[in-house]
mmCIF file with all atom_site columns, C-alpha atoms in Angstrom:
data_model
loop_
_atom_site.group_PDB
_atom_site.id
_atom_site.type_symbol
_atom_site.label_atom_id
_atom_site.label_alt_id
_atom_site.label_comp_id
_atom_site.label_asym_id
_atom_site.label_entity_id
_atom_site.label_seq_id
_atom_site.pdbx_PDB_ins_code
_atom_site.Cartn_x
_atom_site.Cartn_y
_atom_site.Cartn_z
_atom_site.occupancy
_atom_site.B_iso_or_equiv
_atom_site.pdbx_formal_charge
_atom_site.auth_seq_id
_atom_site.auth_comp_id
_atom_site.auth_asym_id
_atom_site.auth_atom_id
_atom_site.pdbx_PDB_model_num
ATOM 1   C CA . GLY A 1 1   ? -5.234  24.799 -19.765 1.00 62.00 ? 104 GLY A CA 1
ATOM 2   C CA . MET A 1 2   ? -5.427  22.755 -22.889 1.00 76.00 ? 105 MET A CA 1
ATOM 3   C CA . LEU A 1 3   ? -6.723  23.378 -26.352 1.00 89.00 ? 106 LEU A CA 1
ATOM 4   C CA . ILE A 1 4   ? -9.426  21.160 -27.798 1.00 93.00 ? 107 ILE A CA 1
ATOM 5   C CA . TYR A 1 5   ? -8.377  22.246 -31.294 1.00 95.00 ? 108 TYR A CA 1
ATOM 6   C CA . SER A 1 6   ? -4.925  23.192 -32.469 1.00 94.00 ? 109 SER A CA 1
ATOM 7   C CA . GLN A 1 7   ? -4.509  26.862 -33.254 1.00 94.00 ? 110 GLN A CA 1
ATOM 8   C CA . GLU A 1 8   ? -4.526  26.037 -36.971 1.00 95.00 ? 111 GLU A CA 1
ATOM 9   C CA . GLU A 1 9   ? -7.745  24.016 -36.692 1.00 97.00 ? 112 GLU A CA 1
ATOM 10  C CA . LEU A 1 10  ? -9.419  26.725 -34.637 1.00 97.00 ? 113 LEU A CA 1
ATOM 11  C CA . ILE A 1 11  ? -8.492  29.347 -37.242 1.00 97.00 ? 114 ILE A CA 1
ATOM 12  C CA . LYS A 1 12  ? -10.010 27.170 -39.978 1.00 98.00 ? 115 LYS A CA 1
ATOM 13  C CA . ARG A 1 13  ? -13.232 26.608 -38.033 1.00 98.00 ? 116 ARG A CA 1
ATOM 14  C CA . VAL A 1 14  ? -13.565 30.276 -37.114 1.00 98.00 ? 117 VAL A CA 1
ATOM 15  C CA . GLN A 1 15  ? -12.985 31.277 -40.723 1.00 98.00 ? 118 GLN A CA 1
ATOM 16  C CA . VAL A 1 16  ? -15.698 28.921 -41.988 1.00 98.00 ? 119 VAL A CA 1
ATOM 17  C CA . ALA A 1 17  ? -18.247 30.148 -39.443 1.00 98.00 ? 120 ALA A CA 1
ATOM 18  C CA . HIS A 1 18  ? -17.351 33.780 -40.091 1.00 98.00 ? 121 HIS A CA 1
ATOM 19  C CA . ASP A 1 19  ? -17.597 33.305 -43.870 1.00 98.00 ? 122 ASP A CA 1
ATOM 20  C CA . LEU A 1 20  ? -21.082 31.863 -43.348 1.00 98.00 ? 123 LEU A CA 1
ATOM 21  C CA . GLY A 1 21  ? -22.091 35.062 -41.545 1.00 98.00 ? 124 GLY A CA 1
ATOM 22  C CA . TYR A 1 22  ? -22.339 33.804 -37.970 1.00 98.00 ? 125 TYR A CA 1
ATOM 23  C CA . GLN A 1 23  ? -21.651 35.982 -34.951 1.00 97.00 ? 126 GLN A CA 1
ATOM 24  C CA . LEU A 1 24  ? -18.994 33.972 -33.164 1.00 98.00 ? 127 LEU A CA 1
ATOM 25  C CA . GLU A 1 25  ? -18.986 33.041 -29.490 1.00 97.00 ? 128 GLU A CA 1
ATOM 26  C CA . ILE A 1 26  ? -16.129 30.871 -28.308 1.00 97.00 ? 129 ILE A CA 1
ATOM 27  C CA . HIS A 1 27  ? -15.626 29.330 -24.870 1.00 95.00 ? 130 HIS A CA 1
ATOM 28  C CA . ALA A 1 28  ? -12.051 29.696 -23.665 1.00 95.00 ? 131 ALA A CA 1
ATOM 29  C CA . ILE A 1 29  ? -10.796 29.145 -20.145 1.00 93.00 ? 132 ILE A CA 1
ATOM 30  C CA . GLY A 1 30  ? -7.364  30.494 -19.276 1.00 92.00 ? 133 GLY A CA 1
ATOM 31  C CA . ASP A 1 31  ? -5.148  33.212 -20.666 1.00 94.00 ? 134 ASP A CA 1
ATOM 32  C CA . TYR A 1 32  ? -3.533  31.060 -23.347 1.00 94.00 ? 135 TYR A CA 1
ATOM 33  C CA . ALA A 1 33  ? -6.856  29.736 -24.653 1.00 95.00 ? 136 ALA A CA 1
ATOM 34  C CA . ALA A 1 34  ? -8.248  33.286 -24.672 1.00 97.00 ? 137 ALA A CA 1
ATOM 35  C CA . GLN A 1 35  ? -5.222  34.571 -26.608 1.00 96.00 ? 138 GLN A CA 1
ATOM 36  C CA . VAL A 1 36  ? -5.426  31.753 -29.175 1.00 97.00 ? 139 VAL A CA 1
ATOM 37  C CA . THR A 1 37  ? -9.143  32.438 -29.567 1.00 97.00 ? 140 THR A CA 1
ATOM 38  C CA . ILE A 1 38  ? -8.646  36.146 -30.167 1.00 97.00 ? 141 ILE A CA 1
ATOM 39  C CA . GLU A 1 39  ? -5.855  35.422 -32.652 1.00 97.00 ? 142 GLU A CA 1
ATOM 40  C CA . ALA A 1 40  ? -8.221  33.097 -34.546 1.00 98.00 ? 143 ALA A CA 1
ATOM 41  C CA . LEU A 1 41  ? -10.933 35.764 -34.574 1.00 98.00 ? 144 LEU A CA 1
ATOM 42  C CA . LYS A 1 42  ? -8.458  38.354 -35.847 1.00 98.00 ? 145 LYS A CA 1
ATOM 43  C CA . SER A 1 43  ? -7.119  35.972 -38.482 1.00 97.00 ? 146 SER A CA 1
ATOM 44  C CA . ALA A 1 44  ? -10.644 35.394 -39.793 1.00 97.00 ? 147 ALA A CA 1
ATOM 45  C CA . GLY A 1 45  ? -11.460 39.099 -39.839 1.00 97.00 ? 148 GLY A CA 1
ATOM 46  C CA . ALA A 1 46  ? -14.241 38.412 -37.326 1.00 97.00 ? 149 ALA A CA 1
ATOM 47  C CA . VAL A 1 47  ? -13.445 41.302 -34.975 1.00 97.00 ? 150 VAL A CA 1
ATOM 48  C CA . GLY A 1 48  ? -14.723 44.815 -34.602 1.00 96.00 ? 151 GLY A CA 1
ATOM 49  C CA . PRO A 1 49  ? -18.050 46.445 -33.848 1.00 95.00 ? 152 PRO A CA 1
ATOM 50  C CA . LYS A 1 50  ? -19.664 45.033 -36.985 1.00 97.00 ? 153 LYS A CA 1
ATOM 51  C CA . TYR A 1 51  ? -19.054 41.408 -35.943 1.00 97.00 ? 154 TYR A CA 1
ATOM 52  C CA . ARG A 1 52  ? -19.219 41.630 -32.127 1.00 97.00 ? 155 ARG A CA 1
ATOM 53  C CA . PRO A 1 53  ? -17.374 38.384 -31.309 1.00 98.00 ? 156 PRO A CA 1
ATOM 54  C CA . VAL A 1 54  ? -17.904 36.946 -27.833 1.00 98.00 ? 157 VAL A CA 1
ATOM 55  C CA . LEU A 1 55  ? -15.258 35.407 -25.583 1.00 98.00 ? 158 LEU A CA 1
ATOM 56  C CA . THR A 1 56  ? -17.005 33.218 -23.025 1.00 96.00 ? 159 THR A CA 1
ATOM 57  C CA . HIS A 1 57  ? -15.683 32.667 -19.508 1.00 95.00 ? 160 HIS A CA 1
ATOM 58  C CA . CYS A 1 58  ? -12.954 35.345 -19.103 1.00 96.00 ? 161 CYS A CA 1
ATOM 59  C CA . GLN A 1 59  ? -11.950 33.939 -15.724 1.00 94.00 ? 162 GLN A CA 1
ATOM 60  C CA . VAL A 1 60  ? -8.203  34.269 -16.216 1.00 94.00 ? 163 VAL A CA 1
ATOM 61  C CA . LEU A 1 61  ? -6.806  36.657 -18.799 1.00 95.00 ? 164 LEU A CA 1
ATOM 62  C CA . ASN A 1 62  ? -3.587  38.601 -19.282 1.00 95.00 ? 165 ASN A CA 1
ATOM 63  C CA . GLN A 1 63  ? -2.763  42.154 -20.310 1.00 95.00 ? 166 GLN A CA 1
ATOM 64  C CA . GLN A 1 64  ? -2.479  41.295 -24.011 1.00 96.00 ? 167 GLN A CA 1
ATOM 65  C CA . VAL A 1 65  ? -5.897  39.615 -24.032 1.00 97.00 ? 168 VAL A CA 1
ATOM 66  C CA . VAL A 1 66  ? -7.500  42.594 -22.292 1.00 97.00 ? 169 VAL A CA 1
ATOM 67  C CA . ASP A 1 67  ? -5.842  44.999 -24.724 1.00 98.00 ? 170 ASP A CA 1
ATOM 68  C CA . ASP A 1 68  ? -6.969  42.902 -27.706 1.00 98.00 ? 171 ASP A CA 1
ATOM 69  C CA . MET A 1 69  ? -10.518 42.659 -26.385 1.00 98.00 ? 172 MET A CA 1
ATOM 70  C CA . THR A 1 70  ? -10.621 46.437 -26.043 1.00 98.00 ? 173 THR A CA 1
ATOM 71  C CA . GLN A 1 71  ? -9.085  47.129 -29.444 1.00 97.00 ? 174 GLN A CA 1
ATOM 72  C CA . HIS A 1 72  ? -11.178 44.588 -31.359 1.00 98.00 ? 175 HIS A CA 1
ATOM 73  C CA . ASN A 1 73  ? -14.558 45.032 -29.646 1.00 97.00 ? 176 ASN A CA 1
ATOM 74  C CA . VAL A 1 74  ? -14.634 41.515 -28.218 1.00 98.00 ? 177 VAL A CA 1
ATOM 75  C CA . ILE A 1 75  ? -17.553 41.002 -25.826 1.00 98.00 ? 178 ILE A CA 1
ATOM 76  C CA . ALA A 1 76  ? -16.860 39.286 -22.486 1.00 98.00 ? 179 ALA A CA 1
ATOM 77  C CA . ASN A 1 77  ? -19.471 36.697 -21.480 1.00 98.00 ? 180 ASN A CA 1
ATOM 78  C CA . VAL A 1 78  ? -18.769 35.855 -17.831 1.00 97.00 ? 181 VAL A CA 1
ATOM 79  C CA . GLN A 1 79  ? -20.188 33.315 -15.400 1.00 93.00 ? 182 GLN A CA 1
ATOM 80  C CA . PRO A 1 80  ? -20.183 34.819 -11.898 1.00 91.00 ? 183 PRO A CA 1
ATOM 81  C CA . LEU A 1 81  ? -21.191 31.465 -10.389 1.00 88.00 ? 184 LEU A CA 1
ATOM 82  C CA . PHE A 1 82  ? -17.718 30.114 -11.209 1.00 89.00 ? 185 PHE A CA 1
ATOM 83  C CA . VAL A 1 83  ? -16.290 32.251 -8.417  1.00 89.00 ? 186 VAL A CA 1
ATOM 84  C CA . ASN A 1 84  ? -17.938 29.949 -5.869  1.00 86.00 ? 187 ASN A CA 1
ATOM 85  C CA . THR A 1 85  ? -16.234 26.790 -7.107  1.00 87.00 ? 188 THR A CA 1
ATOM 86  C CA . ASP A 1 86  ? -13.031 28.358 -8.446  1.00 90.00 ? 189 ASP A CA 1
ATOM 87  C CA . SER A 1 87  ? -12.290 30.107 -5.142  1.00 89.00 ? 190 SER A CA 1
ATOM 88  C CA . PHE A 1 88  ? -11.157 26.780 -3.687  1.00 90.00 ? 191 PHE A CA 1
ATOM 89  C CA . TRP A 1 89  ? -8.237  26.416 -6.075  1.00 89.00 ? 192 TRP A CA 1
ATOM 90  C CA . VAL A 1 90  ? -7.477  29.677 -7.841  1.00 89.00 ? 193 VAL A CA 1
ATOM 91  C CA . ASP A 1 91  ? -4.832  30.966 -5.420  1.00 89.00 ? 194 ASP A CA 1
ATOM 92  C CA . LYS A 1 92  ? -3.107  27.564 -5.412  1.00 91.00 ? 195 LYS A CA 1
ATOM 93  C CA . ARG A 1 93  ? -2.976  27.087 -9.198  1.00 91.00 ? 196 ARG A CA 1
ATOM 94  C CA . LEU A 1 94  ? -2.466  30.569 -10.576 1.00 91.00 ? 197 LEU A CA 1
ATOM 95  C CA . PRO A 1 95  ? 0.895   32.296 -10.378 1.00 90.00 ? 198 PRO A CA 1
ATOM 96  C CA . PRO A 1 96  ? 0.758   35.820 -8.932  1.00 90.00 ? 199 PRO A CA 1
ATOM 97  C CA . ARG A 1 97  ? 1.282   37.389 -12.395 1.00 87.00 ? 200 ARG A CA 1
ATOM 98  C CA . LEU A 1 98  ? -2.055  35.875 -13.489 1.00 88.00 ? 201 LEU A CA 1
ATOM 99  C CA . GLN A 1 99  ? -3.933  36.363 -10.226 1.00 91.00 ? 202 GLN A CA 1
ATOM 100 C CA . GLN A 1 100 ? -4.084  40.074 -11.011 1.00 92.00 ? 203 GLN A CA 1
ATOM 101 C CA . PHE A 1 101 ? -5.998  39.159 -14.203 1.00 93.00 ? 204 PHE A CA 1
ATOM 102 C CA . ALA A 1 102 ? -8.422  36.683 -12.602 1.00 94.00 ? 205 ALA A CA 1
ATOM 103 C CA . TYR A 1 103 ? -12.110 37.580 -12.399 1.00 95.00 ? 206 TYR A CA 1
ATOM 104 C CA . ILE A 1 104 ? -11.486 41.177 -13.504 1.00 96.00 ? 207 ILE A CA 1
ATOM 105 C CA . TRP A 1 105 ? -14.934 41.672 -14.935 1.00 96.00 ? 208 TRP A CA 1
ATOM 106 C CA . LYS A 1 106 ? -15.403 45.196 -13.589 1.00 96.00 ? 209 LYS A CA 1
ATOM 107 C CA . SER A 1 107 ? -11.994 46.123 -14.982 1.00 96.00 ? 210 SER A CA 1
ATOM 108 C CA . LEU A 1 108 ? -13.127 44.859 -18.386 1.00 98.00 ? 211 LEU A CA 1
ATOM 109 C CA . TYR A 1 109 ? -16.260 46.984 -18.086 1.00 97.00 ? 212 TYR A CA 1
ATOM 110 C CA . ASP A 1 110 ? -14.174 49.989 -17.037 1.00 97.00 ? 213 ASP A CA 1
ATOM 111 C CA . ARG A 1 111 ? -12.050 49.518 -20.196 1.00 97.00 ? 214 ARG A CA 1
ATOM 112 C CA . GLY A 1 112 ? -15.203 49.853 -22.316 1.00 97.00 ? 215 GLY A CA 1
ATOM 113 C CA . ILE A 1 113 ? -15.586 46.138 -23.018 1.00 98.00 ? 216 ILE A CA 1
ATOM 114 C CA . VAL A 1 114 ? -19.191 44.962 -23.168 1.00 98.00 ? 217 VAL A CA 1
ATOM 115 C CA . VAL A 1 115 ? -19.663 42.446 -20.337 1.00 98.00 ? 218 VAL A CA 1
ATOM 116 C CA . SER A 1 116 ? -22.571 40.016 -20.414 1.00 97.00 ? 219 SER A CA 1
ATOM 117 C CA . GLY A 1 117 ? -23.272 37.148 -18.065 1.00 94.00 ? 220 GLY A CA 1
ATOM 118 C CA . GLY A 1 118 ? -24.613 33.650 -17.929 1.00 90.00 ? 221 GLY A CA 1
ATOM 119 C CA . SER A 1 119 ? -24.790 30.609 -15.677 1.00 88.00 ? 222 SER A CA 1
ATOM 120 C CA . ASP A 1 120 ? -23.052 28.008 -17.881 1.00 84.00 ? 223 ASP A CA 1
ATOM 121 C CA . ALA A 1 121 ? -25.656 25.557 -16.566 1.00 84.00 ? 224 ALA A CA 1
ATOM 122 C CA . PRO A 1 122 ? -25.580 22.620 -16.231 1.00 86.00 ? 225 PRO A CA 1
ATOM 123 C CA . ILE A 1 123 ? -21.827 22.907 -15.561 1.00 82.00 ? 226 ILE A CA 1
ATOM 124 C CA . GLU A 1 124 ? -22.577 25.111 -12.575 1.00 81.00 ? 227 GLU A CA 1
ATOM 125 C CA . ASP A 1 125 ? -25.752 24.904 -10.555 1.00 78.00 ? 228 ASP A CA 1
ATOM 126 C CA . PRO A 1 126 ? -27.548 28.239 -11.025 1.00 77.00 ? 229 PRO A CA 1
ATOM 127 C CA . SER A 1 127 ? -29.316 27.852 -7.682  1.00 76.00 ? 230 SER A CA 1
ATOM 128 C CA . PRO A 1 128 ? -27.559 29.921 -4.991  1.00 65.00 ? 231 PRO A CA 1
#
């Protein structure tokens, strides 16, 4: 994956939005992007049940991200339609250590993480 903003820039942007009172929802694809996002949310003080931050996509995570989501009440917003298109490449691109953390939405739910869903249209066609 790649970051659109450096970690420092993301922290600044998250802090500004949090200081303005917004509930934050950030799109992050991949375990590194998810970890950087959660670190930015924590740095800004935008975590916990009062703020209900949302991490959108949650396709590929890692144990630290899952633990942080649980501890800091980060909501998972998932797009089940991605499974259709991602299934063609996921086993070829992800190392086995990350495959165990791919598309683990029920596991997130079982950990007490609030899991919501969306289509991410028009990126994915919502028509089955």
